[in-house]
Coordinates of C-alpha atoms and ligand atoms in Angstrom, one line a residue:
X1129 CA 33.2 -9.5 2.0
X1130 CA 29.7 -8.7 1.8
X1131 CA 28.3 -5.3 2.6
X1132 CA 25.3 -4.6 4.4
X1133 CA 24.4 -1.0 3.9
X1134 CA 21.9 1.7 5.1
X1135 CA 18.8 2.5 2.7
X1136 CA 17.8 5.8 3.0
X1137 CA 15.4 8.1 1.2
X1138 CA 15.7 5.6 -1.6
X1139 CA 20.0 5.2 -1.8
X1140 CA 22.4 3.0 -0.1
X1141 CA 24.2 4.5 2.3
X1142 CA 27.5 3.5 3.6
X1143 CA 29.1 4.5 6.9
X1144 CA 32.4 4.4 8.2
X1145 CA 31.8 2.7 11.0
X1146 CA 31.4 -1.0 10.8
X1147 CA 30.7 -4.0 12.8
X1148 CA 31.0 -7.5 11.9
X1149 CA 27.9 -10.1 11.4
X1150 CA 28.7 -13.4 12.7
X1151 CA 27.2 -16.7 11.8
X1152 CA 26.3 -18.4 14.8
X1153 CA 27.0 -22.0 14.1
X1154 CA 30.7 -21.8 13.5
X1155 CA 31.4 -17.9 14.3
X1156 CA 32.0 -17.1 11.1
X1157 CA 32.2 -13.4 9.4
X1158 CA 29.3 -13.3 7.0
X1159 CA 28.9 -9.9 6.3
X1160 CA 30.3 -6.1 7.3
X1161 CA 27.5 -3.9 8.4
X1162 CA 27.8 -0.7 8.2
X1163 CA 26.4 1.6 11.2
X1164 CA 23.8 4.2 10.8
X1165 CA 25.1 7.3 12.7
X1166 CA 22.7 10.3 14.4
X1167 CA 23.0 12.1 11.0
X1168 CA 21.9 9.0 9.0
X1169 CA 18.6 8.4 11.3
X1170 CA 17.9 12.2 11.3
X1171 CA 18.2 12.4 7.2
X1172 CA 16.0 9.0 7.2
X1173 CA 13.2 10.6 9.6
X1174 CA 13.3 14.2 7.7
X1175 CA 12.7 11.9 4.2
X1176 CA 10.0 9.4 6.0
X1177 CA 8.1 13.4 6.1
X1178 CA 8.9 14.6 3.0
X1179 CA 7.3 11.3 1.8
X1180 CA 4.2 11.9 3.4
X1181 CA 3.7 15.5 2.4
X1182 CA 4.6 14.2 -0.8
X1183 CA 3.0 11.8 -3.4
X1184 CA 3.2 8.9 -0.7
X1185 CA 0.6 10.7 1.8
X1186 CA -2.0 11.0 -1.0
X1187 CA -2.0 7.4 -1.5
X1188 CA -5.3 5.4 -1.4
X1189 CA -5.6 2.1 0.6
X1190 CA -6.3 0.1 -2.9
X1191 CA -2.8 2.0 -4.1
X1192 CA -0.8 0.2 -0.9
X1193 CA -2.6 -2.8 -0.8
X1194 CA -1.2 -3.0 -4.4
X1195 CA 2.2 -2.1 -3.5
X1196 CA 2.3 -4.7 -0.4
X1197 CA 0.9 -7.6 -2.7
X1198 CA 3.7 -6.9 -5.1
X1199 CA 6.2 -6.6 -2.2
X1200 CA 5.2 -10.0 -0.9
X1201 CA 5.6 -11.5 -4.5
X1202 CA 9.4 -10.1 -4.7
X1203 CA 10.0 -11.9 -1.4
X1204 CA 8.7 -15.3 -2.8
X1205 CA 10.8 -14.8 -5.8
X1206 CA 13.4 -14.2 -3.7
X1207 CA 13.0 -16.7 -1.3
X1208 CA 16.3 -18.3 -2.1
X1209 CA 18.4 -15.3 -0.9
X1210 CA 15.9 -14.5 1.7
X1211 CA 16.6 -18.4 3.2
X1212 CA 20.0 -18.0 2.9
X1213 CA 20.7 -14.5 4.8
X1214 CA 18.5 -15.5 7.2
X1215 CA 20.1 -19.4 8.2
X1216 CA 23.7 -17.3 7.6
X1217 CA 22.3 -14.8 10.2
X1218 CA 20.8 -17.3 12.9
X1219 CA 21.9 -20.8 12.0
X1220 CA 18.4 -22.1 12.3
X1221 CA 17.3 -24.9 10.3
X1222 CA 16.3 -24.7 6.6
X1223 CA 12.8 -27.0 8.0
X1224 CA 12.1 -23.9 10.5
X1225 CA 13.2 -20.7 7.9
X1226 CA 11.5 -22.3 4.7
X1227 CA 8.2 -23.2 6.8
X1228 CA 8.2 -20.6 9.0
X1229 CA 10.6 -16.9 8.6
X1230 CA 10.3 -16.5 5.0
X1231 CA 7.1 -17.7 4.3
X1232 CA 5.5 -15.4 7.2
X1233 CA 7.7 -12.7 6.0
X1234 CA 5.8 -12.5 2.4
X1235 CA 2.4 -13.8 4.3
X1236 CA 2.3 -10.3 6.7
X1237 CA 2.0 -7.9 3.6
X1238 CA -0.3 -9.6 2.1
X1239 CA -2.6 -9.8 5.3
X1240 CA -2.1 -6.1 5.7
X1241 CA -2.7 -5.6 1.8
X1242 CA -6.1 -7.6 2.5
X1243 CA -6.8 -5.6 5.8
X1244 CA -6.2 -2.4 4.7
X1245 CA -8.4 -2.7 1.5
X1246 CA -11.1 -4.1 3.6
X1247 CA -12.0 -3.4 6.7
X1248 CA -14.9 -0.6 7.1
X1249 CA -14.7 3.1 9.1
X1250 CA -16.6 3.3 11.9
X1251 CA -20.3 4.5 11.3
X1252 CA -22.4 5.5 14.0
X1253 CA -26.1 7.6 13.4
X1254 CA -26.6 9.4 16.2
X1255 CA -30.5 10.4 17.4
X1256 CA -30.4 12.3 20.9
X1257 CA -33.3 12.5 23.0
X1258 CA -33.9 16.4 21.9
X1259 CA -34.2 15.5 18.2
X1260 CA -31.1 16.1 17.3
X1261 CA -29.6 13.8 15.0
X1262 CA -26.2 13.1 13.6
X1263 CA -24.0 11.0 11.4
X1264 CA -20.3 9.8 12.8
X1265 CA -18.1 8.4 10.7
X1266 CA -14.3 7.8 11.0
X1267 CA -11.3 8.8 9.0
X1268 CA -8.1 6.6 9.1
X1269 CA -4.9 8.4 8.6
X1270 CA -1.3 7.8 9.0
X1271 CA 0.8 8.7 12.2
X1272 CA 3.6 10.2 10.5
X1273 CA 7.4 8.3 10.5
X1274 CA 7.2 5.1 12.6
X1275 CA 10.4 4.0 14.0
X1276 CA 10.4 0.2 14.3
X1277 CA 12.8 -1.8 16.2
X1278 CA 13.1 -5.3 16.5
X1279 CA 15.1 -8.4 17.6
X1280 CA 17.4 -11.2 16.0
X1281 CA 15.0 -14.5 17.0
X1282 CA 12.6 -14.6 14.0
X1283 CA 14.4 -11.3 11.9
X1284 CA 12.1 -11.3 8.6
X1285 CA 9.1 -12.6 10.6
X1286 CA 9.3 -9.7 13.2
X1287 CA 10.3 -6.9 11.1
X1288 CA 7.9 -7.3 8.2
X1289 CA 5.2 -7.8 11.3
X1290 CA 5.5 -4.0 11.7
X1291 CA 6.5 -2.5 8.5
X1292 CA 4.2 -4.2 6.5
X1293 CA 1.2 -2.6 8.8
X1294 CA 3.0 0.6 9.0
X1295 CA 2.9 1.3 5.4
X1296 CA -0.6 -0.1 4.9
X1297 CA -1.9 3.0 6.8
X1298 CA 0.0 5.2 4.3
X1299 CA 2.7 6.0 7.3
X1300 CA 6.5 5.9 6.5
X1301 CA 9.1 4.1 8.9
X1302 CA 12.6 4.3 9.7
X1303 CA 13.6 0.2 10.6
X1304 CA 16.5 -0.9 12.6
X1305 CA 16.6 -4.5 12.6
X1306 CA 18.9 -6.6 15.5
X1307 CA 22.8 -6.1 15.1
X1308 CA 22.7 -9.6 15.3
X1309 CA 20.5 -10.1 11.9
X1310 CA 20.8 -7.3 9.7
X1311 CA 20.5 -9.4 6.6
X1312 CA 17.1 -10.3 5.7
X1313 CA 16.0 -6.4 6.4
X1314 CA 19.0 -5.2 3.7
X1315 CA 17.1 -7.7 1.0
X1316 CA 14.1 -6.4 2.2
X1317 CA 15.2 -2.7 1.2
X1318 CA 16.1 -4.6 -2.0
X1319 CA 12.6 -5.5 -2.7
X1320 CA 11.6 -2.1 -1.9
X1321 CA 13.7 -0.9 -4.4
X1322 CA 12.8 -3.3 -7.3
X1323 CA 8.9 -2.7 -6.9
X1324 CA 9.3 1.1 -7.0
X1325 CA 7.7 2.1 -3.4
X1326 CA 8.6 6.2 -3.3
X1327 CA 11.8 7.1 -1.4
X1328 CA 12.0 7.7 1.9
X1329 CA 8.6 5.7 2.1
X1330 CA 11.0 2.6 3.7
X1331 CA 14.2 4.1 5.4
X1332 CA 16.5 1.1 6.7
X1333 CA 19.0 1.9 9.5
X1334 CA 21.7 -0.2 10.9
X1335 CA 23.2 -0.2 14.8
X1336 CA 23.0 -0.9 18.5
X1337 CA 20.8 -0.1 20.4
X1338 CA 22.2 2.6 23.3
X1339 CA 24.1 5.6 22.0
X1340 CA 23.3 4.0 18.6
X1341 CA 20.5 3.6 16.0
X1342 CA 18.6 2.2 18.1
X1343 CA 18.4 5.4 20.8
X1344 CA 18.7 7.7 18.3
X1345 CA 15.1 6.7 16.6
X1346 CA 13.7 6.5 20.0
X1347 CA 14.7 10.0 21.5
X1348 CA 14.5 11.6 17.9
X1349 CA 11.8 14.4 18.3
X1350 CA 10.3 13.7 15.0
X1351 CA 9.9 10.2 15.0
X1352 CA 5.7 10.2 15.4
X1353 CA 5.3 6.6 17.2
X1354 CA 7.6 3.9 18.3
X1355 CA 7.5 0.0 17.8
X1356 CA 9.5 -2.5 19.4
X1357 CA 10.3 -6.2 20.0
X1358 CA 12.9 -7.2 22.1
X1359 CA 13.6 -7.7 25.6
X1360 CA 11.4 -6.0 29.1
X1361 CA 14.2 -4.4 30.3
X1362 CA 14.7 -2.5 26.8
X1363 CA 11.3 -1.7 26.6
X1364 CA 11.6 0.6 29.9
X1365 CA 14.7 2.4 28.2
X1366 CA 12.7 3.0 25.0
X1367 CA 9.4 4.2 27.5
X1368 CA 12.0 6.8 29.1
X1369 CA 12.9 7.7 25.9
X1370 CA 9.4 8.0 24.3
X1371 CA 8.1 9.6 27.3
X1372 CA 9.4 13.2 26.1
X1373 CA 7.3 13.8 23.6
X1374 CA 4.2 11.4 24.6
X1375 CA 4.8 8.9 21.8
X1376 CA 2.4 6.2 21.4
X1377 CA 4.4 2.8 21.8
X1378 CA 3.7 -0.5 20.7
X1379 CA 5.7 -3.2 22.4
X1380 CA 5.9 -7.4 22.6
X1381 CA 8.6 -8.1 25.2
X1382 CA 9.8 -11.3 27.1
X1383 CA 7.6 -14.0 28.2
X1384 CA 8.1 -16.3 31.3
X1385 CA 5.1 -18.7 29.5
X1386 CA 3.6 -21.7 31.1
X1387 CA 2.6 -25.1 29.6
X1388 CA 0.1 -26.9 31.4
X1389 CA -0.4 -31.0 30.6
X1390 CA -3.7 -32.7 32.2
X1391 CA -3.8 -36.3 32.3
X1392 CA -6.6 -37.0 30.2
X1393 CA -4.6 -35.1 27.3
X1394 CA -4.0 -36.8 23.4
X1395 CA -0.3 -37.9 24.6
X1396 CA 1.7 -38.5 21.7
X1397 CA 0.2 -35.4 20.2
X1398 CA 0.6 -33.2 22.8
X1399 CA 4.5 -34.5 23.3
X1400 CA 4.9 -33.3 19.8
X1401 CA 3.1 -30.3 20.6
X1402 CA 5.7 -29.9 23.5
X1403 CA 8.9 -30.5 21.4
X1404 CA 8.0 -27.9 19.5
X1405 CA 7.1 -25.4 22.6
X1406 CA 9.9 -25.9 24.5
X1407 CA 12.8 -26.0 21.7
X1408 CA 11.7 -24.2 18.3
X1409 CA 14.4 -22.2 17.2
X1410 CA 16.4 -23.6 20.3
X1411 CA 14.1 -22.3 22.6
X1412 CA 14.5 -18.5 21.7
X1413 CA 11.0 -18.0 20.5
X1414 CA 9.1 -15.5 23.2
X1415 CA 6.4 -17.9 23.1
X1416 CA 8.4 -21.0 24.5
X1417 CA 7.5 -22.6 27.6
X1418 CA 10.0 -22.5 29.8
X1419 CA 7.8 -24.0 32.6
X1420 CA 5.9 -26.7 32.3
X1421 CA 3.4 -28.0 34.8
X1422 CA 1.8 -31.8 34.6
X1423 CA -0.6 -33.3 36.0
X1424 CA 0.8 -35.9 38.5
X1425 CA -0.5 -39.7 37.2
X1426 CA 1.2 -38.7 34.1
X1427 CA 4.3 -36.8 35.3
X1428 CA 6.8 -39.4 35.6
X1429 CA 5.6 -40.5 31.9
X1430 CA 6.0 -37.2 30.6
X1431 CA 9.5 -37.0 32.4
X1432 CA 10.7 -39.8 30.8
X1433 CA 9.3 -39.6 27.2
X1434 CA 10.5 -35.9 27.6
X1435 CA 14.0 -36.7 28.3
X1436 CA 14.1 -39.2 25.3
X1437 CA 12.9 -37.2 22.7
X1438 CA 15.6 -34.4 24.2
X1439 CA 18.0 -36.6 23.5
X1440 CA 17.2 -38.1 20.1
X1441 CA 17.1 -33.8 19.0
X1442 CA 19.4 -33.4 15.9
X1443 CA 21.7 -30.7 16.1
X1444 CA 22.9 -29.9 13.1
X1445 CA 23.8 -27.7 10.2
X1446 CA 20.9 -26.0 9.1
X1447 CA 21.0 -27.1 5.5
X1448 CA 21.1 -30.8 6.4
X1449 CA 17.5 -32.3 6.4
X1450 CA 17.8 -34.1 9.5
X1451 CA 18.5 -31.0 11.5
X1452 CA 15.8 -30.1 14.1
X1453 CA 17.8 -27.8 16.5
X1454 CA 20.8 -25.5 16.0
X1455 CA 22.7 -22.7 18.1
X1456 CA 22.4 -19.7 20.4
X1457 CA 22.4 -16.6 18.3
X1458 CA 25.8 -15.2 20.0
X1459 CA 28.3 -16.3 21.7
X1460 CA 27.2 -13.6 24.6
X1461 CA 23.6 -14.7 24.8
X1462 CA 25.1 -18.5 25.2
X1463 CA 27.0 -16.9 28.1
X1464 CA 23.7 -15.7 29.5
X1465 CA 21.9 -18.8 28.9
X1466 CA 25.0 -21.0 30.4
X1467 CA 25.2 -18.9 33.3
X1468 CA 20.8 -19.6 34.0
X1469 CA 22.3 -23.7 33.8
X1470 CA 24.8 -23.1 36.4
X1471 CA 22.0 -21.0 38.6
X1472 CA 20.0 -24.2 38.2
X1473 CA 22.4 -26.2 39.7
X1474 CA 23.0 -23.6 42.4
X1475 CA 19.0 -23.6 43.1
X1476 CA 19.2 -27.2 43.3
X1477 CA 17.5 -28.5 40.1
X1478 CA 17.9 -31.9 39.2
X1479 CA 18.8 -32.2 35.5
X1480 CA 16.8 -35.1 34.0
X1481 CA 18.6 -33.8 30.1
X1482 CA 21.2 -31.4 28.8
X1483 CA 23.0 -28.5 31.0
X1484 CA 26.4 -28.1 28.6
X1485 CA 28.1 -27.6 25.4
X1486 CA 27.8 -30.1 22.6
X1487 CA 31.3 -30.9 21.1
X1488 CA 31.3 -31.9 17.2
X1489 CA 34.7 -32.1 16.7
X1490 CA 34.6 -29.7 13.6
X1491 CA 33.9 -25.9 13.3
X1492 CA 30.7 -26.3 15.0
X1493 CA 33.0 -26.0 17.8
X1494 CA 33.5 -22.2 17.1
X1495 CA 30.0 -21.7 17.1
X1496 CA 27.2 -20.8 20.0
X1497 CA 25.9 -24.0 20.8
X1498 CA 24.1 -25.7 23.9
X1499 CA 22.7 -28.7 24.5
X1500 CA 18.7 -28.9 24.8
X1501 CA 18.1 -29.1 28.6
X1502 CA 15.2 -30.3 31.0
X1503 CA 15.6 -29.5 34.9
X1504 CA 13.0 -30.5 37.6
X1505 CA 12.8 -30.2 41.2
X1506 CA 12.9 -26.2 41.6
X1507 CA 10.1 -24.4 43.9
X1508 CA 8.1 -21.9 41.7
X1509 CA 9.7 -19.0 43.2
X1510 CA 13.2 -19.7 42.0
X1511 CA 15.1 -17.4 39.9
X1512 CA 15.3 -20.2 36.8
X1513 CA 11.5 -20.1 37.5
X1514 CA 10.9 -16.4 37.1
X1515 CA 13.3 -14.8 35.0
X1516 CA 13.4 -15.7 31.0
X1517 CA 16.2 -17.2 29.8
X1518 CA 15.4 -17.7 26.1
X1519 CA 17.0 -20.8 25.4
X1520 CA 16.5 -24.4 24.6
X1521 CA 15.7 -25.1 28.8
X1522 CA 12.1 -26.2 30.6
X1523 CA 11.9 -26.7 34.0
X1524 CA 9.0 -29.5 35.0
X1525 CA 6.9 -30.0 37.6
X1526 CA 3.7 -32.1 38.7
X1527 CA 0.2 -30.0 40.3
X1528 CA -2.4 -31.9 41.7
X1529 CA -5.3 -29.8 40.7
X1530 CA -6.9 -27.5 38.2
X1531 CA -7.3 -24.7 41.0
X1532 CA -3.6 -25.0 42.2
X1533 CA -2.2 -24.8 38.1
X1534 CA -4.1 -22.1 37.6
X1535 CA -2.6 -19.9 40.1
X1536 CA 0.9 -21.7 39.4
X1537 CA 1.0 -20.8 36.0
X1538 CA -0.2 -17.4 36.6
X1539 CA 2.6 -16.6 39.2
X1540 CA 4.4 -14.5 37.0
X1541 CA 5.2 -10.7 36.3
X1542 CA 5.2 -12.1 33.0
X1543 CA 1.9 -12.4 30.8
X1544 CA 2.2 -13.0 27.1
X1545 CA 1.4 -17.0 26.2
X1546 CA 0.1 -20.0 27.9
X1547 CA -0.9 -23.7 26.4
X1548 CA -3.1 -26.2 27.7
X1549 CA -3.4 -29.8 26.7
X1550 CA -6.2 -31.5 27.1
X1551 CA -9.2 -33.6 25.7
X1552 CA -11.7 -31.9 28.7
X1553 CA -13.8 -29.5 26.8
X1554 CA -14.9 -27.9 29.4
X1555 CA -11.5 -27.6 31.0
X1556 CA -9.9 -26.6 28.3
X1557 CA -12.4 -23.5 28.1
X1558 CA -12.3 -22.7 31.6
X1559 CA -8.3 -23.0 32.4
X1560 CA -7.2 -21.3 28.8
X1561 CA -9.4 -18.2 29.6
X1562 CA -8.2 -18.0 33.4
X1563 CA -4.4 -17.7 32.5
X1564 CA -3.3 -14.1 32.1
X1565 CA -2.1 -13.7 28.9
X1566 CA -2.5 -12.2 25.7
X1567 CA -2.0 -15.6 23.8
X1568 CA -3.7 -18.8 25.3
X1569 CA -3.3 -21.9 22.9
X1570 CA -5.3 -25.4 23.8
X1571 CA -4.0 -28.6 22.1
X1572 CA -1.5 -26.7 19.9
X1573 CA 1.0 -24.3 20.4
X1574 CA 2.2 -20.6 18.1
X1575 CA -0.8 -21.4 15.3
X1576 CA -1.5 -18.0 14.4
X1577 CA -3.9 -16.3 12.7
X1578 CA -2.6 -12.8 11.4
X1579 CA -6.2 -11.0 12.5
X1580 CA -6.3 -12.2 15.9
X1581 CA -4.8 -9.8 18.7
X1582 CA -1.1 -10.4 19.6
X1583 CA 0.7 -9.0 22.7
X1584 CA 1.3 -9.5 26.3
X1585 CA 0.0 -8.3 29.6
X1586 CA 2.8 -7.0 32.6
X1587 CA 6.1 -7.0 31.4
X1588 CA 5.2 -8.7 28.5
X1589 CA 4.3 -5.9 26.8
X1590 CA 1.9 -2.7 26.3
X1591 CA -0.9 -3.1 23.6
X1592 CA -1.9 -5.4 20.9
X1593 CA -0.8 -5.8 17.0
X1594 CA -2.3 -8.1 14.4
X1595 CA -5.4 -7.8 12.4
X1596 CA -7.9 -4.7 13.1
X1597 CA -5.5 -3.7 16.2
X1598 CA -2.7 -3.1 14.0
X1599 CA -4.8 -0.6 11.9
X1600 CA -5.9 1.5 14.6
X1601 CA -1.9 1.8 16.6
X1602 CA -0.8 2.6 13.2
X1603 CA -3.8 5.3 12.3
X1604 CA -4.6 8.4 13.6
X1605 CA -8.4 7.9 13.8
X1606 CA -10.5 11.2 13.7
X1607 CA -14.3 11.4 13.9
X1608 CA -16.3 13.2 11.9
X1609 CA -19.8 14.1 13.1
X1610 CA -22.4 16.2 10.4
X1611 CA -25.2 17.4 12.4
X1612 CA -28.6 16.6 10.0
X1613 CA -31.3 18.5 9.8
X1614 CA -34.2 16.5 11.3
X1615 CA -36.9 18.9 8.7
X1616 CA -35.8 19.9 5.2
X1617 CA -35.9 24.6 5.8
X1618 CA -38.6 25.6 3.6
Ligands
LIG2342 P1 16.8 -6.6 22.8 O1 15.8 -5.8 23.6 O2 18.2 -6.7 23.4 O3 17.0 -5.9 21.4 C1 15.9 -5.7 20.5 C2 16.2 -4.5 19.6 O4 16.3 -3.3 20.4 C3 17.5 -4.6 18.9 O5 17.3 -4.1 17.6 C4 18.5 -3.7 19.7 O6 19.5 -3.1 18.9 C5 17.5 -2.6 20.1 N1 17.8 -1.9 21.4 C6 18.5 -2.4 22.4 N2 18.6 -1.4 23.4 C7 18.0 -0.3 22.9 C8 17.8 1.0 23.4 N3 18.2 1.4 24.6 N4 17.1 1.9 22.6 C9 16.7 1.6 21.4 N5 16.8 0.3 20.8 C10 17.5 -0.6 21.6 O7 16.2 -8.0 22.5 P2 16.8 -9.2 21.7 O8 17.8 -9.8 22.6 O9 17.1 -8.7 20.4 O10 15.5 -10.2 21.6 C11 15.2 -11.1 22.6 C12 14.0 -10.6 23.5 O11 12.9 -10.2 22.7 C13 13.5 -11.7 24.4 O12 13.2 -11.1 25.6 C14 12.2 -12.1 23.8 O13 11.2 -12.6 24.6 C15 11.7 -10.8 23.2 N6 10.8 -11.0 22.1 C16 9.5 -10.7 22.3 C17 8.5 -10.9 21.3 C18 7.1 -10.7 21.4 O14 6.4 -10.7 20.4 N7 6.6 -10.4 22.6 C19 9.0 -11.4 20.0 C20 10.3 -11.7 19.9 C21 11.2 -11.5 20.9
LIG2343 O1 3.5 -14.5 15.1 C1 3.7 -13.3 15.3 O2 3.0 -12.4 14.7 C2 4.7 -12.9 16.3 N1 4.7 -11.6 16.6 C3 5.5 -13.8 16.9 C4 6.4 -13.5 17.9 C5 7.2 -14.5 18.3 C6 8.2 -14.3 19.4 O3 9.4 -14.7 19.4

């Protein structure tokens, strides 16, 4: 059976404890993971220091950005385990890992190597109304041991997202990657190894969350800064927990995101567009949109064209070429997401696709599998209309106005993505910059560009990562002010 172990201050560690890692599409065993205990995270944190007082803190920007480019190399050479633990972890189709996981996974160092190398300090001259005058300038320097935590929906994407960032500003991290999905972040502690980064420069923990790896980063008193993806409700644990010693935090949580579909919109493009929205990665993408709002001349086109394409969806193995969909990532999150079916039916929805269990006859049938589903007929203030239920499930519903979607779609505790099809130019501006989000998309939906900000607003999340922001949550930033002499002393 294979063995995922703990990486710490540049050795494998091995625990007693150990939990199985299931594959999702037939319950399989794939791999034994063995469980970081408090000792393990403490010896992880006390190396991340001992790296930074060491060699690893006197590194130069142009000395990481090396390291990261050569990291990113290792994972393409890699790819072919990287594809493998990562569909044996998830079951998501080889079209979706091979396009999206891996590729982004090597693509997020090598943004941060670019970044890092690049972007200028802060210059300000100062000349005060008294004559005195003054040159500002900013120094960039690490945070300390950055305790990253993150979820089991897009494992390499996710995780690299942080570390690579974290370790272009010279800090070191201690990573706990999703019980779920610990195997793309134990061949990333490979790759560590093989290009040579320092010890305890990368320290890779496994565990749960509460009373586990996962709490004992969080509440560790020398863990500098915290960063997490996962759900809302985690984040307010993790807040408690970072609360005690004023910890900056970094966090992209749930999303509740709305779609919104105006008549005068490229159809066929946008119902593309929509497939991909609503059931990527069977819907457990935080960017999904699990409500969709349409204008109403077009709704009961939309409806229908919706449903068929739902059920044409492949679901499938995820090496066969023909799969577009495959399962839930355990069999207690299909739980959660069967139970949001049956509160649609209690609510009163009107199932126009999906709402059960596939059956394939074979060991599929072992596995964490729904069927893609499409409800209507809900008011807005239902609980299938509020609550995320990160799965392969939109609700639709026709508005009448630009004024009324707007407010719809922004009825939500929720604020992280929004997308808006259209061929309006003006519309497009005005109703993509009224919805409260951090991520708006018109025409398209999750095209990213790595320097753009990325986060949410309410409980979507606290902050912003990507590009410049990254930098400056990873840095400590301090200003440097020389006072010149306005006349040389004679
Ligand atoms: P989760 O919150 O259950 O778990 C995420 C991570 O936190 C895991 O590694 C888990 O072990 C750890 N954890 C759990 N409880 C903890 C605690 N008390 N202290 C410390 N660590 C703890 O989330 P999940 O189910 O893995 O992921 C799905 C959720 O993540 C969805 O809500 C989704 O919207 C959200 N998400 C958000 C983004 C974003 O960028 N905004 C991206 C991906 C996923
Ligand atoms: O693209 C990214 O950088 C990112 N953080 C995506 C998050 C997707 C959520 O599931």
């Amino acid at each position: 059976m294979k063995q995922y172990r703990n990486y710490i201050n540049g050795e494998w560690r091995e625990s007693a404890r150990r939990f199985d890692d299931h594959n999702p599409v037939d319950g399989s065993v794939v791999a034994q993971v063995h469980e970081a205990d408090r000792q393990a995270v403490d010896d992880a944190i006390r190396a991340g220091h001992a790296a930074i007082t060491g060699d690893w803190g006197r590194t130069s920007p142009t000395e990481r950005a090396a390291l990261l480019n050569r990291i990113a190399d290792e994972i393409d050479r890699r790819q072919a385990d990287f594809l493998e633990a990562e569909m044996a972890d998830t079951g998501k189709p080889f079209s979706m890992a091979s396009t999206i996981d891996i590729p982004r996974g090597a693509a997020n160092f090598r943004a941060f190597a670019d970044l890092i190398k690049t972007t200028p300090l802060e210059c300000f001259q100062t000349d005060l109304p008294n004559g005195a005058k003054a040159l500002n300038y900013t120094v960039r320097k690490p945070l300390g041991v950055v305790g990253i935590i993150s979820p089991w929906n897009l494992p390499l994407l996710l995780f690299t997202w942080k570390v690579a960032p974290a370790l272009a500003c010279g800090n070191a991290v201690v990573a706990k990657p999703s019980e779920e999905t610990p195997g793309t972040a134990t061949l990333l502690a490979e790759v560590m190894e093989t290009v040579g980064l320092p010890p305890g420069v990368f320290n890779l923990v496994h565990g749960f969350g509460p009373n586990s790896a996962g709490e004992f980063i969080t509440s560790h008193p020398d863990i500098d800064a915290i960063t997490f993806t996962g759900e809302s409700r985690t984040g307010t644990a993790i807040m408690h927990a970072a609360a005690e010693g004023v910890k900056p935090i970094s966090f992209e949580l749930g999303g509740k995101n709305a779609a919104i579909i105006f008549a005068d919109c490229d159809f066929d493009r946008m119902l593309d567009g929509m497939m991909r929205a609503i059931f990527l990665n069977a819907g457990q993408v935080c960017l999904c949109s699990e409500r969709v709002y349409v204008e109403r001349p077009i709704y009961e086109k939309f409806c229908e064209a919706l449903t068929q394409r739902v059920r044409d969806l492949r679901l499938g193995w995820p090496n066969d070429n023909d799969t577009q969909m495959g399962p839930l990532i355990s069999a207690e999150h299909r739980e959660k997401v069967l139970s949001y079916f049956q509160l649609a039916r209690e609510e009163g929805a009107r199932f126009l696709a999906g709402g059960g269990v596939p059956e394939f006859g074979d060991d599929r049938d072992n596995g964490y599998w729904v069927e893609p589903t499409v409800i209507a007929d809900l008011s807005d203030n239902a609980r299938c209309l509020t609550e995320e239920v990160f799965g392969p499930i939109c609700h639709v519903a026709p508005f009448d106005t630009e004024a009324e979607v707007i407010a719809r779609a922004n009825n939500t505790r929720y604020g992280l993505a929004a997308t808006t099809w259209t061929s309006n130019l003006d519309r497009a501006h005005r109703v993509s910059a009224a919805m409260n989000v951090g991520l708006s998309w018109v025409n398209s939906w999750f095209l990213r560009d790595l320097r753009t900000p990325f986060g949410g607003a309410g409980l979507s999340g606290i902050g912003r990562e990507g590009g410049t922001h990254s930098l400056n949550f990873y840095s400590e930033l301090t200003n440097v002010c020389i006072q010149l002499d306005p006349e040389p002393k004679t």
